[in-house]
Amino acid sequence: MRSQMCASCGHFFEVEERFAGGIVNCPACGRATEVAGLRDPLWKGLVIAAVVGWIGASSFVASTWGLVPGLAAAAALGLLLWLISRAF
Amino acid sequence: MAFDLTAYTIRRKVLKIFGASFHIYDPSGNVVGFSKQKAFKLKEDIRVYSDASMAEELLTVKARQVIDFSAAYDIVDAGESRKVGAARRKGFASIVQDTWEILDEDDRPVAKVREDSLALALVRRFLSNLVPQKFMVEKEGGGKEAELRVRFNPFIYKLDVRVDPGATLDRRLILGAAVLVSAIEGRQR
């Protein structure tokens, strides 16, 4: 259980963990209020890994073959990452 | 209003690069709603409006977590500012056959949205996604509430929603589930 304050009326109430990051109705005023979410360490890790990989791979291509292929690799990898994110 | 209708069609807007948007049409072809999926949001955030001007918001559908194998989406009546329930995608079951649970505001299951048949679901996954999807909305304990049917059209995504005249399930939950099916399942085509 976690403590939650209604954004509309300021009433404090308890909500179950499964509602974390979601929306519940305040038991006092009945209005929907957002519940603070869990931190998403997995997601943050994935995003950081993707960005580091993207910069690293583009820099490697740029240092090996030059700036234009490096920029092209950055664009292609960025597009690929965006398409992967769309698939989920 | 889209909630009051027993039949409507959700059509995905083509040539949209970021996010997704859908028009909702009544059987006469009039726009009765417009839905927009926000782009670049970590958590899915889908809004349903009364029309494309987006002046009046009808429903808000929001994911609880960024990554969640059995993702739950809260459905809020924006006019009343009240959560009416949620829809939860059954992750493992959906690998072979798309299955959603419709929950009430306290997360108690009230209905299921299930792809029509296992055999067709397997054909769609492993042979051809040209076989259009069909979903049945059934109350817990049995009883058909609505039917969602994707039209055969490889280019434009259209989903026909037929609500049973005797349906007792909250129409807002049916509309929320139909929009979710269009946005989430429709994206996997």
PDB file of N, CA, C and O in Angstrom, chain A residues 13-49:
ATOM      1  N   PHE A  13      -5.281   9.152   0.964  1.00  0.00           N
ATOM      2  CA  PHE A  13      -5.835   7.806   1.064  1.00  0.00           C
ATOM      3  C   PHE A  13      -4.779   6.778   0.649  1.00  0.00           C
ATOM      4  O   PHE A  13      -3.744   7.136   0.094  1.00  0.00           O
ATOM      5  N   GLU A  14      -5.064   5.523   0.935  1.00  0.00           N
ATOM      6  CA  GLU A  14      -4.122   4.450   0.632  1.00  0.00           C
ATOM      7  C   GLU A  14      -4.521   3.772  -0.680  1.00  0.00           C
ATOM      8  O   GLU A  14      -5.711   3.533  -0.915  1.00  0.00           O
ATOM      9  N   VAL A  15      -3.527   3.473  -1.509  1.00  0.00           N
ATOM     10  CA  VAL A  15      -3.806   2.720  -2.741  1.00  0.00           C
ATOM     11  C   VAL A  15      -2.876   1.513  -2.811  1.00  0.00           C
ATOM     12  O   VAL A  15      -1.760   1.556  -2.292  1.00  0.00           O
ATOM     13  N   GLU A  16      -3.342   0.464  -3.450  1.00  0.00           N
ATOM     14  CA  GLU A  16      -2.517  -0.725  -3.581  1.00  0.00           C
ATOM     15  C   GLU A  16      -1.404  -0.491  -4.608  1.00  0.00           C
ATOM     16  O   GLU A  16      -1.561   0.317  -5.527  1.00  0.00           O
ATOM     17  N   GLU A  17      -0.310  -1.227  -4.423  1.00  0.00           N
ATOM     18  CA  GLU A  17       0.872  -1.065  -5.286  1.00  0.00           C
ATOM     19  C   GLU A  17       0.544  -1.270  -6.768  1.00  0.00           C
ATOM     20  O   GLU A  17       1.158  -0.672  -7.627  1.00  0.00           O
ATOM     21  N   ARG A  18      -0.417  -2.156  -7.051  1.00  0.00           N
ATOM     22  CA  ARG A  18      -0.697  -2.470  -8.466  1.00  0.00           C
ATOM     23  C   ARG A  18      -1.241  -1.258  -9.229  1.00  0.00           C
ATOM     24  O   ARG A  18      -1.263  -1.247 -10.454  1.00  0.00           O
ATOM     25  N   PHE A  19      -1.707  -0.218  -8.502  1.00  0.00           N
ATOM     26  CA  PHE A  19      -2.197   0.974  -9.179  1.00  0.00           C
ATOM     27  C   PHE A  19      -1.091   1.998  -9.433  1.00  0.00           C
ATOM     28  O   PHE A  19      -1.350   3.071  -9.968  1.00  0.00           O
ATOM     29  N   ALA A  20       0.142   1.666  -9.003  1.00  0.00           N
ATOM     30  CA  ALA A  20       1.260   2.609  -9.167  1.00  0.00           C
ATOM     31  C   ALA A  20       1.413   2.993 -10.638  1.00  0.00           C
ATOM     32  O   ALA A  20       1.423   2.137 -11.510  1.00  0.00           O
ATOM     33  N   GLY A  21       1.517   4.279 -10.883  1.00  0.00           N
ATOM     34  CA  GLY A  21       1.653   4.777 -12.247  1.00  0.00           C
ATOM     35  C   GLY A  21       0.321   4.902 -12.965  1.00  0.00           C
ATOM     36  O   GLY A  21       0.265   5.401 -14.088  1.00  0.00           O
ATOM     37  N   GLY A  22      -0.741   4.463 -12.319  1.00  0.00           N
ATOM     38  CA  GLY A  22      -2.056   4.472 -12.961  1.00  0.00           C
ATOM     39  C   GLY A  22      -2.967   5.566 -12.409  1.00  0.00           C
ATOM     40  O   GLY A  22      -2.492   6.587 -11.897  1.00  0.00           O
ATOM     41  N   ILE A  23      -4.247   5.328 -12.515  1.00  0.00           N
ATOM     42  CA  ILE A  23      -5.253   6.319 -12.116  1.00  0.00           C
ATOM     43  C   ILE A  23      -6.262   5.627 -11.205  1.00  0.00           C
ATOM     44  O   ILE A  23      -6.678   4.499 -11.485  1.00  0.00           O
ATOM     45  N   VAL A  24      -6.621   6.291 -10.113  1.00  0.00           N
ATOM     46  CA  VAL A  24      -7.667   5.760  -9.224  1.00  0.00           C
ATOM     47  C   VAL A  24      -8.667   6.877  -8.939  1.00  0.00           C
ATOM     48  O   VAL A  24      -8.360   8.058  -9.121  1.00  0.00           O
ATOM     49  N   ASN A  25      -9.846   6.480  -8.489  1.00  0.00           N
ATOM     50  CA  ASN A  25     -10.832   7.480  -8.086  1.00  0.00           C
ATOM     51  C   ASN A  25     -10.645   7.789  -6.605  1.00  0.00           C
ATOM     52  O   ASN A  25     -10.493   6.874  -5.784  1.00  0.00           O
ATOM     53  N   CYS A  26     -10.655   9.062  -6.272  1.00  0.00           N
ATOM     54  CA  CYS A  26     -10.501   9.470  -4.880  1.00  0.00           C
ATOM     55  C   CYS A  26     -11.740   9.006  -4.097  1.00  0.00           C
ATOM     56  O   CYS A  26     -12.866   9.268  -4.525  1.00  0.00           O
ATOM     57  N   PRO A  27     -11.557   8.339  -2.937  1.00  0.00           N
ATOM     58  CA  PRO A  27     -12.732   7.878  -2.178  1.00  0.00           C
ATOM     59  C   PRO A  27     -13.542   9.035  -1.591  1.00  0.00           C
ATOM     60  O   PRO A  27     -14.714   8.859  -1.255  1.00  0.00           O
ATOM     61  N   ALA A  28     -12.934  10.212  -1.476  1.00  0.00           N
ATOM     62  CA  ALA A  28     -13.661  11.352  -0.899  1.00  0.00           C
ATOM     63  C   ALA A  28     -14.486  12.104  -1.944  1.00  0.00           C
ATOM     64  O   ALA A  28     -15.689  12.292  -1.783  1.00  0.00           O
ATOM     65  N   CYS A  29     -13.838  12.542  -3.032  1.00  0.00           N
ATOM     66  CA  CYS A  29     -14.557  13.364  -4.024  1.00  0.00           C
ATOM     67  C   CYS A  29     -14.945  12.562  -5.272  1.00  0.00           C
ATOM     68  O   CYS A  29     -15.741  13.041  -6.084  1.00  0.00           O
ATOM     69  N   GLY A  30     -14.384  11.371  -5.450  1.00  0.00           N
ATOM     70  CA  GLY A  30     -14.754  10.518  -6.582  1.00  0.00           C
ATOM     71  C   GLY A  30     -14.066  10.868  -7.876  1.00  0.00           C
ATOM     72  O   GLY A  30     -14.277  10.222  -8.902  1.00  0.00           O
ATOM     73  N   ARG A  31     -13.216  11.886  -7.853  1.00  0.00           N
ATOM     74  CA  ARG A  31     -12.554  12.287  -9.099  1.00  0.00           C
ATOM     75  C   ARG A  31     -11.280  11.473  -9.332  1.00  0.00           C
ATOM     76  O   ARG A  31     -10.627  11.029  -8.380  1.00  0.00           O
ATOM     77  N   ALA A  32     -10.964  11.307 -10.612  1.00  0.00           N
ATOM     78  CA  ALA A  32      -9.789  10.512 -10.971  1.00  0.00           C
ATOM     79  C   ALA A  32      -8.518  11.262 -10.596  1.00  0.00           C
ATOM     80  O   ALA A  32      -8.420  12.471 -10.811  1.00  0.00           O
ATOM     81  N   THR A  33      -7.589  10.551 -10.016  1.00  0.00           N
ATOM     82  CA  THR A  33      -6.306  11.171  -9.677  1.00  0.00           C
ATOM     83  C   THR A  33      -5.169  10.204 -10.017  1.00  0.00           C
ATOM     84  O   THR A  33      -5.336   8.989  -9.918  1.00  0.00           O
ATOM     85  N   GLU A  34      -4.053  10.762 -10.458  1.00  0.00           N
ATOM     86  CA  GLU A  34      -2.932   9.914 -10.881  1.00  0.00           C
ATOM     87  C   GLU A  34      -2.115   9.466  -9.679  1.00  0.00           C
ATOM     88  O   GLU A  34      -1.871  10.245  -8.755  1.00  0.00           O
ATOM     89  N   VAL A  35      -1.717   8.206  -9.710  1.00  0.00           N
ATOM     90  CA  VAL A  35      -0.894   7.636  -8.647  1.00  0.00           C
ATOM     91  C   VAL A  35       0.561   7.701  -9.107  1.00  0.00           C
ATOM     92  O   VAL A  35       0.856   7.408 -10.269  1.00  0.00           O
ATOM     93  N   ALA A  36       1.432   8.119  -8.189  1.00  0.00           N
ATOM     94  CA  ALA A  36       2.853   8.204  -8.557  1.00  0.00           C
ATOM     95  C   ALA A  36       3.334   6.848  -9.046  1.00  0.00           C
ATOM     96  O   ALA A  36       2.972   5.811  -8.476  1.00  0.00           O
ATOM     97  N   GLY A  37       4.155   6.866 -10.081  1.00  0.00           N
ATOM     98  CA  GLY A  37       4.596   5.611 -10.691  1.00  0.00           C
ATOM     99  C   GLY A  37       5.834   5.036 -10.047  1.00  0.00           C
ATOM    100  O   GLY A  37       6.510   5.701  -9.265  1.00  0.00           O
ATOM    101  N   LEU A  38       6.103   3.807 -10.371  1.00  0.00           N
ATOM    102  CA  LEU A  38       7.351   3.192  -9.943  1.00  0.00           C
ATOM    103  C   LEU A  38       8.447   3.739 -10.834  1.00  0.00           C
ATOM    104  O   LEU A  38       8.197   4.121 -11.967  1.00  0.00           O
ATOM    105  N   ARG A  39       9.653   3.772 -10.311  1.00  0.00           N
ATOM    106  CA  ARG A  39      10.766   4.118 -11.196  1.00  0.00           C
ATOM    107  C   ARG A  39      10.963   2.926 -12.116  1.00  0.00           C
ATOM    108  O   ARG A  39      10.789   1.792 -11.706  1.00  0.00           O
ATOM    109  N   ASP A  40      11.301   3.195 -13.339  1.00  0.00           N
ATOM    110  CA  ASP A  40      11.485   2.103 -14.298  1.00  0.00           C
ATOM    111  C   ASP A  40      12.963   1.927 -14.603  1.00  0.00           C
ATOM    112  O   ASP A  40      13.451   2.414 -15.624  1.00  0.00           O
ATOM    113  N   PRO A  41      13.719   1.250 -13.736  1.00  0.00           N
ATOM    114  CA  PRO A  41      15.162   1.125 -13.962  1.00  0.00           C
ATOM    115  C   PRO A  41      15.490   0.366 -15.235  1.00  0.00           C
ATOM    116  O   PRO A  41      16.454   0.688 -15.930  1.00  0.00           O
ATOM    117  N   LEU A  42      14.656  -0.632 -15.576  1.00  0.00           N
ATOM    118  CA  LEU A  42      14.897  -1.417 -16.789  1.00  0.00           C
ATOM    119  C   LEU A  42      14.812  -0.514 -18.017  1.00  0.00           C
ATOM    120  O   LEU A  42      15.676  -0.527 -18.892  1.00  0.00           O
ATOM    121  N   TRP A  43      13.749   0.307 -18.054  1.00  0.00           N
ATOM    122  CA  TRP A  43      13.548   1.198 -19.194  1.00  0.00           C
ATOM    123  C   TRP A  43      14.674   2.212 -19.299  1.00  0.00           C
ATOM    124  O   TRP A  43      15.227   2.443 -20.372  1.00  0.00           O
ATOM    125  N   LYS A  44      15.041   2.802 -18.136  1.00  0.00           N
ATOM    126  CA  LYS A  44      16.125   3.790 -18.143  1.00  0.00           C
ATOM    127  C   LYS A  44      17.421   3.147 -18.642  1.00  0.00           C
ATOM    128  O   LYS A  44      18.140   3.730 -19.443  1.00  0.00           O
ATOM    129  N   GLY A  45      17.698   1.919 -18.189  1.00  0.00           N
ATOM    130  CA  GLY A  45      18.894   1.207 -18.604  1.00  0.00           C
ATOM    131  C   GLY A  45      18.901   0.956 -20.103  1.00  0.00           C
ATOM    132  O   GLY A  45      19.924   1.152 -20.770  1.00  0.00           O
ATOM    133  N   LEU A  46      17.742   0.560 -20.623  1.00  0.00           N
ATOM    134  CA  LEU A  46      17.637   0.277 -22.062  1.00  0.00           C
ATOM    135  C   LEU A  46      17.862   1.547 -22.883  1.00  0.00           C
ATOM    136  O   LEU A  46      18.564   1.535 -23.901  1.00  0.00           O
ATOM    137  N   VAL A  47      17.260   2.647 -22.433  1.00  0.00           N
ATOM    138  CA  VAL A  47      17.401   3.913 -23.167  1.00  0.00           C
ATOM    139  C   VAL A  47      18.856   4.371 -23.145  1.00  0.00           C
ATOM    140  O   VAL A  47      19.420   4.758 -24.184  1.00  0.00           O
ATOM    141  N   ILE A  48      19.495   4.300 -21.969  1.00  0.00           N
ATOM    142  CA  ILE A  48      20.899   4.721 -21.861  1.00  0.00           C
ATOM    143  C   ILE A  48      21.780   3.833 -22.751  1.00  0.00           C
ATOM    144  O   ILE A  48      22.636   4.332 -23.490  1.00  0.00           O
ATOM    145  N   ALA A  49      21.548   2.503 -22.718  1.00  0.00           N
ATOM    146  CA  ALA A  49      22.335   1.585 -23.546  1.00  0.00           C
ATOM    147  C   ALA A  49      22.156   1.898 -25.030  1.00  0.00           C
ATOM    148  O   ALA A  49      23.135   1.893 -25.803  1.00  0.00           O
TER     149      ALA A  49
END
